[in-house]
Amino acid sequence: MAVANKSIYAALLANLLIAVTKFIAGAISNSASMIAEGIHSVVDTINQVLLLLGLKLSKKKPDKHRPLGYGKELYFWSFVVSILIFGLGGGISIYQGITHIIHPEKLGDVTWSYVVLAISVIFEGSSLIIAAIEFNKLREGQSWWDAIIRSKDPSTFLVLFEDSAAVVGLFIVAICLYLSHHLNKPYMDGVASLLVGLILVGVSLILARESRSLLMGEGIRKDTKQRIKQIIEDDEATLSLMHILSTYQSPTEILLMLIVSFKPNLDTAQINDAIDRIREKIKKEYRLMRFVIIQPEVFEKKVDPDVQRYI
């Protein structure tokens, strides 16, 4: 979580400083695209706060109301962030863009807009570099896209996507602002706002897809399932793994449920010992599997209900 916190705090500071200057420059230059960028920075600032809230709530210890813990709080707030990017960031920017394309307004003094854009590129670029460096530590040899898809901690790639969209948006605004001013085509300012909005909508859809998958109960990978199957079936007391169910409770906690068929000549004590042995092997190899529930199935022999063992 420390890696994610560093990226989030860097993005929060950058967006907070930039948002105010963008609004001031937008008001002075009468630029819709700068106002859209200001809205973008405000939304990003709110998003960082919500991510920090999600991280904090996800660390709450299990209680009688949530016996498996509060890990999915992070997934919920990450999904909320993706909705905010779509609605507030993308939606308002698109609206501003269309309005200024239909009813273009003459730009005022754009000098401050250029100054703010230059400052914003420095701050947003620095935040993006920090986010990329921190996320790169988690890739473990995977491609960037594979690492994002396989990541179970949305706070790491949310900041990366937000900062990337911010930097691209700044360059789009700078180009369109230049064309609008030098070609005397005020509607280009609205085009910039529209393009920024479309970028934000695209990013929000990707983030919503990943956050929703985790919130709905994304399980372990196929190769991990195969390894667990091997561990179980290599045990002298088992016949086969019949079913395996899993879900991420948080980026650092997995709930694993197994139905295992045992040899029919085993008594209750032997099955209990085998369950404990299998559980310890799985936990030793996969430290994230904090909850391991094993349901035994024994052919041609009735099993005492007490054999079902939990953590």
One Martini backbone bead per residue (centre of mass of N, CA, C, O) as a GRO file, in nm:
protein
  311
    1MET     BB    1   0.053   0.065  -0.014
    2ALA     BB    2   0.291   0.269  -0.016
    3VAL     BB    3   0.313   0.302  -0.321
    4ALA     BB    4   0.032   0.421  -0.364
    5ASN     BB    5   0.053   0.665  -0.170
    6LYS     BB    6   0.277   0.819  -0.318
    7SER     BB    7   0.117   0.868  -0.581
    8ILE     BB    8  -0.132   1.007  -0.457
    9TYR     BB    9   0.007   1.248  -0.317
   10ALA     BB   10   0.137   1.362  -0.570
   11ALA     BB   11  -0.131   1.408  -0.727
   12LEU     BB   12  -0.276   1.584  -0.519
   13LEU     BB   13  -0.077   1.820  -0.516
   14ALA     BB   14  -0.080   1.885  -0.818
   15ASN     BB   15  -0.391   1.932  -0.857
   16LEU     BB   16  -0.431   2.153  -0.642
   17LEU     BB   17  -0.237   2.366  -0.769
   18ILE     BB   18  -0.364   2.368  -1.064
   19ALA     BB   19  -0.668   2.429  -1.046
   20VAL     BB   20  -0.660   2.730  -0.969
   21THR     BB   21  -0.489   2.837  -1.212
   22LYS     BB   22  -0.685   2.747  -1.436
   23PHE     BB   23  -0.929   2.919  -1.354
   24ILE     BB   24  -0.790   3.191  -1.375
   25ALA     BB   25  -0.699   3.165  -1.673
   26GLY     BB   26  -0.985   3.109  -1.790
   27ALA     BB   27  -1.111   3.381  -1.700
   28ILE     BB   28  -0.912   3.572  -1.848
   29SER     BB   29  -0.930   3.412  -2.148
   30ASN     BB   30  -1.203   3.270  -2.208
   31SER     BB   31  -1.151   2.943  -2.167
   32ALA     BB   32  -1.290   2.636  -2.200
   33SER     BB   33  -1.043   2.447  -2.185
   34MET     BB   34  -0.939   2.557  -1.910
   35ILE     BB   35  -1.190   2.492  -1.751
   36ALA     BB   36  -1.183   2.190  -1.811
   37GLU     BB   37  -0.907   2.151  -1.676
   38GLY     BB   38  -0.998   2.243  -1.398
   39ILE     BB   39  -1.208   2.023  -1.359
   40HIS     BB   40  -1.015   1.791  -1.390
   41SER     BB   41  -0.841   1.863  -1.136
   42VAL     BB   42  -1.069   1.848  -0.928
   43VAL     BB   43  -1.145   1.555  -0.978
   44ASP     BB   44  -0.865   1.440  -0.917
   45THR     BB   45  -0.855   1.537  -0.625
   46ILE     BB   46  -1.102   1.382  -0.528
   47ASN     BB   47  -0.993   1.103  -0.608
   48GLN     BB   48  -0.755   1.092  -0.410
   49VAL     BB   49  -0.926   1.111  -0.155
   50LEU     BB   50  -1.095   0.851  -0.209
   51LEU     BB   51  -0.855   0.656  -0.219
   52LEU     BB   52  -0.758   0.711   0.070
   53LEU     BB   53  -1.020   0.621   0.197
   54GLY     BB   54  -1.020   0.331   0.088
   55LEU     BB   55  -0.752   0.246   0.217
   56LYS     BB   56  -0.836   0.295   0.510
   57LEU     BB   57  -1.097   0.114   0.521
   58SER     BB   58  -0.952  -0.158   0.423
   59LYS     BB   59  -0.787  -0.181   0.717
   60LYS     BB   60  -1.003  -0.285   0.868
   61LYS     BB   61  -1.103  -0.494   1.093
   62PRO     BB   62  -1.263  -0.752   1.165
   63ASP     BB   63  -1.610  -0.822   1.235
   64LYS     BB   64  -1.938  -0.905   1.288
   65HIS     BB   65  -2.018  -0.761   1.012
   66ARG     BB   66  -1.703  -0.826   0.885
   67PRO     BB   67  -1.539  -1.122   0.891
   68LEU     BB   68  -1.359  -1.056   0.609
   69GLY     BB   69  -1.362  -0.760   0.606
   70TYR     BB   70  -1.274  -0.427   0.422
   71GLY     BB   71  -1.124  -0.453   0.138
   72LYS     BB   72  -1.366  -0.360  -0.072
   73GLU     BB   73  -1.357  -0.054  -0.034
   74LEU     BB   74  -1.150   0.005  -0.254
   75TYR     BB   75  -1.327  -0.092  -0.494
   76PHE     BB   76  -1.561   0.100  -0.453
   77TRP     BB   77  -1.402   0.376  -0.469
   78SER     BB   78  -1.285   0.321  -0.749
   79PHE     BB   79  -1.560   0.321  -0.892
   80VAL     BB   80  -1.638   0.606  -0.814
   81VAL     BB   81  -1.405   0.743  -0.962
   82SER     BB   82  -1.487   0.652  -1.250
   83ILE     BB   83  -1.759   0.806  -1.243
   84LEU     BB   84  -1.644   1.091  -1.201
   85ILE     BB   85  -1.480   1.103  -1.458
   86PHE     BB   86  -1.725   1.072  -1.642
   87GLY     BB   87  -1.919   1.294  -1.533
   88LEU     BB   88  -1.742   1.543  -1.448
   89GLY     BB   89  -1.508   1.536  -1.645
   90GLY     BB   90  -1.630   1.442  -1.924
   91GLY     BB   91  -1.915   1.570  -1.934
   92ILE     BB   92  -1.843   1.873  -1.890
   93SER     BB   93  -1.635   1.898  -2.118
   94ILE     BB   94  -1.826   1.826  -2.350
   95TYR     BB   95  -2.030   2.049  -2.299
   96GLN     BB   96  -1.834   2.285  -2.329
   97GLY     BB   97  -1.742   2.217  -2.616
   98ILE     BB   98  -2.013   2.227  -2.767
   99THR     BB   99  -2.093   2.515  -2.683
  100HIS     BB  100  -1.823   2.652  -2.815
  101ILE     BB  101  -1.882   2.556  -3.103
  102ILE     BB  102  -2.164   2.685  -3.143
  103HIS     BB  103  -2.062   2.933  -2.930
  104PRO     BB  104  -1.822   3.121  -2.994
  105GLU     BB  105  -1.555   3.283  -2.818
  106LYS     BB  106  -1.356   3.533  -2.765
  107LEU     BB  107  -1.044   3.558  -2.680
  108GLY     BB  108  -0.835   3.657  -2.460
  109ASP     BB  109  -0.576   3.653  -2.271
  110VAL     BB  110  -0.332   3.379  -2.323
  111THR     BB  111  -0.078   3.395  -2.148
  112TRP     BB  112  -0.174   3.249  -1.886
  113SER     BB  113  -0.238   2.982  -2.020
  114TYR     BB  114   0.052   2.911  -2.098
  115VAL     BB  115   0.171   2.920  -1.817
  116VAL     BB  116  -0.014   2.705  -1.690
  117LEU     BB  117   0.052   2.477  -1.886
  118ALA     BB  118   0.352   2.460  -1.818
  119ILE     BB  119   0.316   2.402  -1.516
  120SER     BB  120   0.132   2.153  -1.547
  121VAL     BB  121   0.331   1.973  -1.698
  122ILE     BB  122   0.533   1.958  -1.468
  123PHE     BB  123   0.347   1.842  -1.246
  124GLU     BB  124   0.208   1.610  -1.402
  125GLY     BB  125   0.471   1.480  -1.500
  126SER     BB  126   0.584   1.418  -1.219
  127SER     BB  127   0.348   1.241  -1.128
  128LEU     BB  128   0.374   1.034  -1.358
  129ILE     BB  129   0.662   0.940  -1.296
  130ILE     BB  130   0.602   0.836  -1.013
  131ALA     BB  131   0.379   0.635  -1.094
  132ALA     BB  132   0.555   0.469  -1.293
  133ILE     BB  133   0.776   0.383  -1.096
  134GLU     BB  134   0.591   0.241  -0.889
  135PHE     BB  135   0.455   0.044  -1.092
  136ASN     BB  136   0.717  -0.091  -1.200
  137LYS     BB  137   0.771  -0.248  -0.926
  138LEU     BB  138   0.499  -0.443  -0.991
  139ARG     BB  139   0.537  -0.603  -1.268
  140GLU     BB  140   0.734  -0.852  -1.296
  141GLY     BB  141   0.790  -0.854  -1.630
  142GLN     BB  142   0.548  -0.731  -1.734
  143SER     BB  143   0.348  -0.577  -1.906
  144TRP     BB  144   0.172  -0.300  -1.866
  145TRP     BB  145  -0.109  -0.415  -1.938
  146ASP     BB  146  -0.093  -0.680  -1.777
  147ALA     BB  147  -0.047  -0.544  -1.502
  148ILE     BB  148  -0.319  -0.398  -1.498
  149ILE     BB  149  -0.510  -0.642  -1.535
  150ARG     BB  150  -0.372  -0.811  -1.281
  151SER     BB  151  -0.433  -0.608  -1.088
  152LYS     BB  152  -0.565  -0.568  -0.734
  153ASP     BB  153  -0.473  -0.247  -0.726
  154PRO     BB  154  -0.631   0.040  -0.828
  155SER     BB  155  -0.448   0.269  -0.702
  156THR     BB  156  -0.210   0.232  -0.904
  157PHE     BB  157  -0.360   0.271  -1.198
  158LEU     BB  158  -0.533   0.524  -1.161
  159VAL     BB  159  -0.305   0.734  -1.147
  160LEU     BB  160  -0.176   0.665  -1.416
  161PHE     BB  161  -0.422   0.735  -1.594
  162GLU     BB  162  -0.478   1.022  -1.500
  163ASP     BB  163  -0.198   1.144  -1.571
  164SER     BB  164  -0.201   1.071  -1.868
  165ALA     BB  165  -0.458   1.229  -1.941
  166ALA     BB  166  -0.353   1.504  -1.847
  167VAL     BB  167  -0.110   1.536  -2.037
  168VAL     BB  168  -0.261   1.504  -2.303
  169GLY     BB  169  -0.464   1.734  -2.252
  170LEU     BB  170  -0.258   1.967  -2.239
  171PHE     BB  171  -0.157   1.941  -2.535
  172ILE     BB  172  -0.427   1.984  -2.669
  173VAL     BB  173  -0.483   2.265  -2.555
  174ALA     BB  174  -0.230   2.405  -2.663
  175ILE     BB  175  -0.283   2.359  -2.964
  176CYS     BB  176  -0.574   2.482  -2.979
  177LEU     BB  177  -0.502   2.757  -2.863
  178TYR     BB  178  -0.309   2.838  -3.086
  179LEU     BB  179  -0.506   2.810  -3.325
  180SER     BB  180  -0.723   3.001  -3.218
  181HIS     BB  181  -0.537   3.257  -3.204
  182HIS     BB  182  -0.379   3.253  -3.496
  183LEU     BB  183  -0.656   3.178  -3.676
  184ASN     BB  184  -0.920   3.285  -3.563
  185LYS     BB  185  -1.062   3.008  -3.406
  186PRO     BB  186  -1.264   2.972  -3.141
  187TYR     BB  187  -1.372   2.670  -3.172
  188MET     BB  188  -1.103   2.521  -3.086
  189ASP     BB  189  -1.154   2.540  -2.786
  190GLY     BB  190  -1.394   2.341  -2.791
  191VAL     BB  191  -1.240   2.101  -2.910
  192ALA     BB  192  -1.051   2.060  -2.672
  193SER     BB  193  -1.270   1.999  -2.462
  194LEU     BB  194  -1.390   1.755  -2.611
  195LEU     BB  195  -1.130   1.579  -2.617
  196VAL     BB  196  -1.090   1.565  -2.313
  197GLY     BB  197  -1.360   1.429  -2.252
  198LEU     BB  198  -1.312   1.170  -2.423
  199ILE     BB  199  -1.066   1.074  -2.267
  200LEU     BB  200  -1.207   1.048  -1.990
  201VAL     BB  201  -1.418   0.843  -2.076
  202GLY     BB  202  -1.222   0.623  -2.164
  203VAL     BB  203  -1.079   0.591  -1.891
  204SER     BB  204  -1.332   0.532  -1.717
  205LEU     BB  205  -1.410   0.263  -1.858
  206ILE     BB  206  -1.156   0.107  -1.783
  207LEU     BB  207  -1.172   0.149  -1.474
  208ALA     BB  208  -1.458   0.032  -1.435
  209ARG     BB  209  -1.398  -0.251  -1.534
  210GLU     BB  210  -1.180  -0.323  -1.320
  211SER     BB  211  -1.339  -0.248  -1.060
  212ARG     BB  212  -1.582  -0.432  -1.109
  213SER     BB  213  -1.435  -0.702  -1.115
  214LEU     BB  214  -1.337  -0.680  -0.818
  215LEU     BB  215  -1.613  -0.626  -0.678
  216MET     BB  216  -1.752  -0.902  -0.794
  217GLY     BB  217  -1.511  -1.129  -0.776
  218GLU     BB  218  -1.214  -1.183  -0.842
  219GLY     BB  219  -0.996  -1.429  -0.929
  220ILE     BB  220  -0.773  -1.648  -0.985
  221ARG     BB  221  -0.553  -1.778  -1.178
  222LYS     BB  222  -0.499  -2.051  -1.373
  223ASP     BB  223  -0.209  -2.126  -1.273
  224THR     BB  224  -0.289  -2.127  -0.971
  225LYS     BB  225  -0.498  -2.351  -0.987
  226GLN     BB  226  -0.304  -2.571  -1.087
  227ARG     BB  227  -0.116  -2.564  -0.838
  228ILE     BB  228  -0.331  -2.638  -0.627
  229LYS     BB  229  -0.408  -2.906  -0.753
  230GLN     BB  230  -0.129  -3.032  -0.715
  231ILE     BB  231  -0.105  -3.012  -0.409
  232ILE     BB  232  -0.354  -3.187  -0.347
  233GLU     BB  233  -0.290  -3.448  -0.537
  234ASP     BB  234  -0.008  -3.506  -0.384
  235ASP     BB  235  -0.157  -3.604  -0.159
  236GLU     BB  236  -0.207  -3.908   0.010
  237ALA     BB  237  -0.532  -3.847   0.088
  238THR     BB  238  -0.608  -3.792  -0.209
  239LEU     BB  239  -0.778  -3.775  -0.527
  240SER     BB  240  -0.928  -3.480  -0.575
  241LEU     BB  241  -1.021  -3.184  -0.728
  242MET     BB  242  -1.346  -3.060  -0.768
  243HIS     BB  243  -1.341  -2.758  -0.640
  244ILE     BB  244  -1.286  -2.394  -0.715
  245LEU     BB  245  -1.291  -2.097  -0.512
  246SER     BB  246  -1.245  -1.734  -0.567
  247THR     BB  247  -1.151  -1.417  -0.391
  248TYR     BB  248  -1.095  -1.080  -0.363
  249GLN     BB  249  -1.091  -0.881  -0.071
  250SER     BB  250  -0.804  -0.774  -0.148
  251PRO     BB  251  -0.484  -0.712  -0.248
  252THR     BB  252  -0.399  -0.906   0.034
  253GLU     BB  253  -0.674  -1.093  -0.001
  254ILE     BB  254  -0.780  -1.440  -0.010
  255LEU     BB  255  -1.056  -1.643  -0.095
  256LEU     BB  256  -1.061  -2.001  -0.037
  257MET     BB  257  -1.249  -2.270  -0.198
  258LEU     BB  258  -1.269  -2.629  -0.128
  259ILE     BB  259  -1.328  -2.943  -0.299
  260VAL     BB  260  -1.236  -3.261  -0.162
  261SER     BB  261  -1.128  -3.581  -0.240
  262PHE     BB  262  -1.112  -3.866  -0.045
  263LYS     BB  263  -1.020  -4.142   0.082
  264PRO     BB  264  -1.224  -4.409   0.205
  265ASN     BB  265  -1.005  -4.518   0.443
  266LEU     BB  266  -1.057  -4.268   0.615
  267ASP     BB  267  -1.062  -4.098   0.896
  268THR     BB  268  -1.127  -3.816   1.064
  269ALA     BB  269  -0.835  -3.754   1.159
  270GLN     BB  270  -0.696  -3.785   0.880
  271ILE     BB  271  -0.857  -3.562   0.739
  272ASN     BB  272  -0.777  -3.333   0.925
  273ASP     BB  273  -0.473  -3.353   0.872
  274ALA     BB  274  -0.491  -3.305   0.565
  275ILE     BB  275  -0.619  -3.024   0.575
  276ASP     BB  276  -0.391  -2.888   0.732
  277ARG     BB  277  -0.165  -2.956   0.532
  278ILE     BB  278  -0.280  -2.818   0.280
  279ARG     BB  279  -0.315  -2.536   0.396
  280GLU     BB  280  -0.015  -2.483   0.464
  281LYS     BB  281   0.094  -2.511   0.176
  282ILE     BB  282  -0.069  -2.282   0.049
  283LYS     BB  283   0.016  -2.050   0.244
  284LYS     BB  284   0.323  -2.073   0.194
  285GLU     BB  285   0.302  -2.008  -0.123
  286TYR     BB  286   0.033  -1.815  -0.056
  287ARG     BB  287   0.012  -1.530   0.133
  288LEU     BB  288  -0.281  -1.414   0.034
  289MET     BB  289  -0.418  -1.678   0.159
  290ARG     BB  290  -0.604  -1.624   0.440
  291PHE     BB  291  -0.857  -1.793   0.327
  292VAL     BB  292  -0.919  -2.148   0.397
  293ILE     BB  293  -1.164  -2.366   0.260
  294ILE     BB  294  -1.246  -2.714   0.340
  295GLN     BB  295  -1.435  -2.957   0.160
  296PRO     BB  296  -1.519  -3.279   0.207
  297GLU     BB  297  -1.504  -3.582  -0.003
  298VAL     BB  298  -1.639  -3.917   0.040
  299PHE     BB  299  -1.635  -4.224  -0.085
  300GLU     BB  300  -1.829  -4.472   0.054
  301LYS     BB  301  -1.848  -4.249   0.298
  302LYS     BB  302  -1.941  -4.113   0.582
  303VAL     BB  303  -1.919  -3.783   0.703
  304ASP     BB  304  -1.838  -3.599   0.946
  305PRO     BB  305  -1.923  -3.271   0.996
  306ASP     BB  306  -1.652  -3.202   1.162
  307VAL     BB  307  -1.454  -3.213   0.913
  308GLN     BB  308  -1.523  -2.939   0.857
  309ARG     BB  309  -1.273  -2.695   0.798
  310TYR     BB  310  -1.136  -2.405   0.928
  311ILE     BB  311  -0.942  -2.137   1.023
   0.00000   0.00000   0.00000
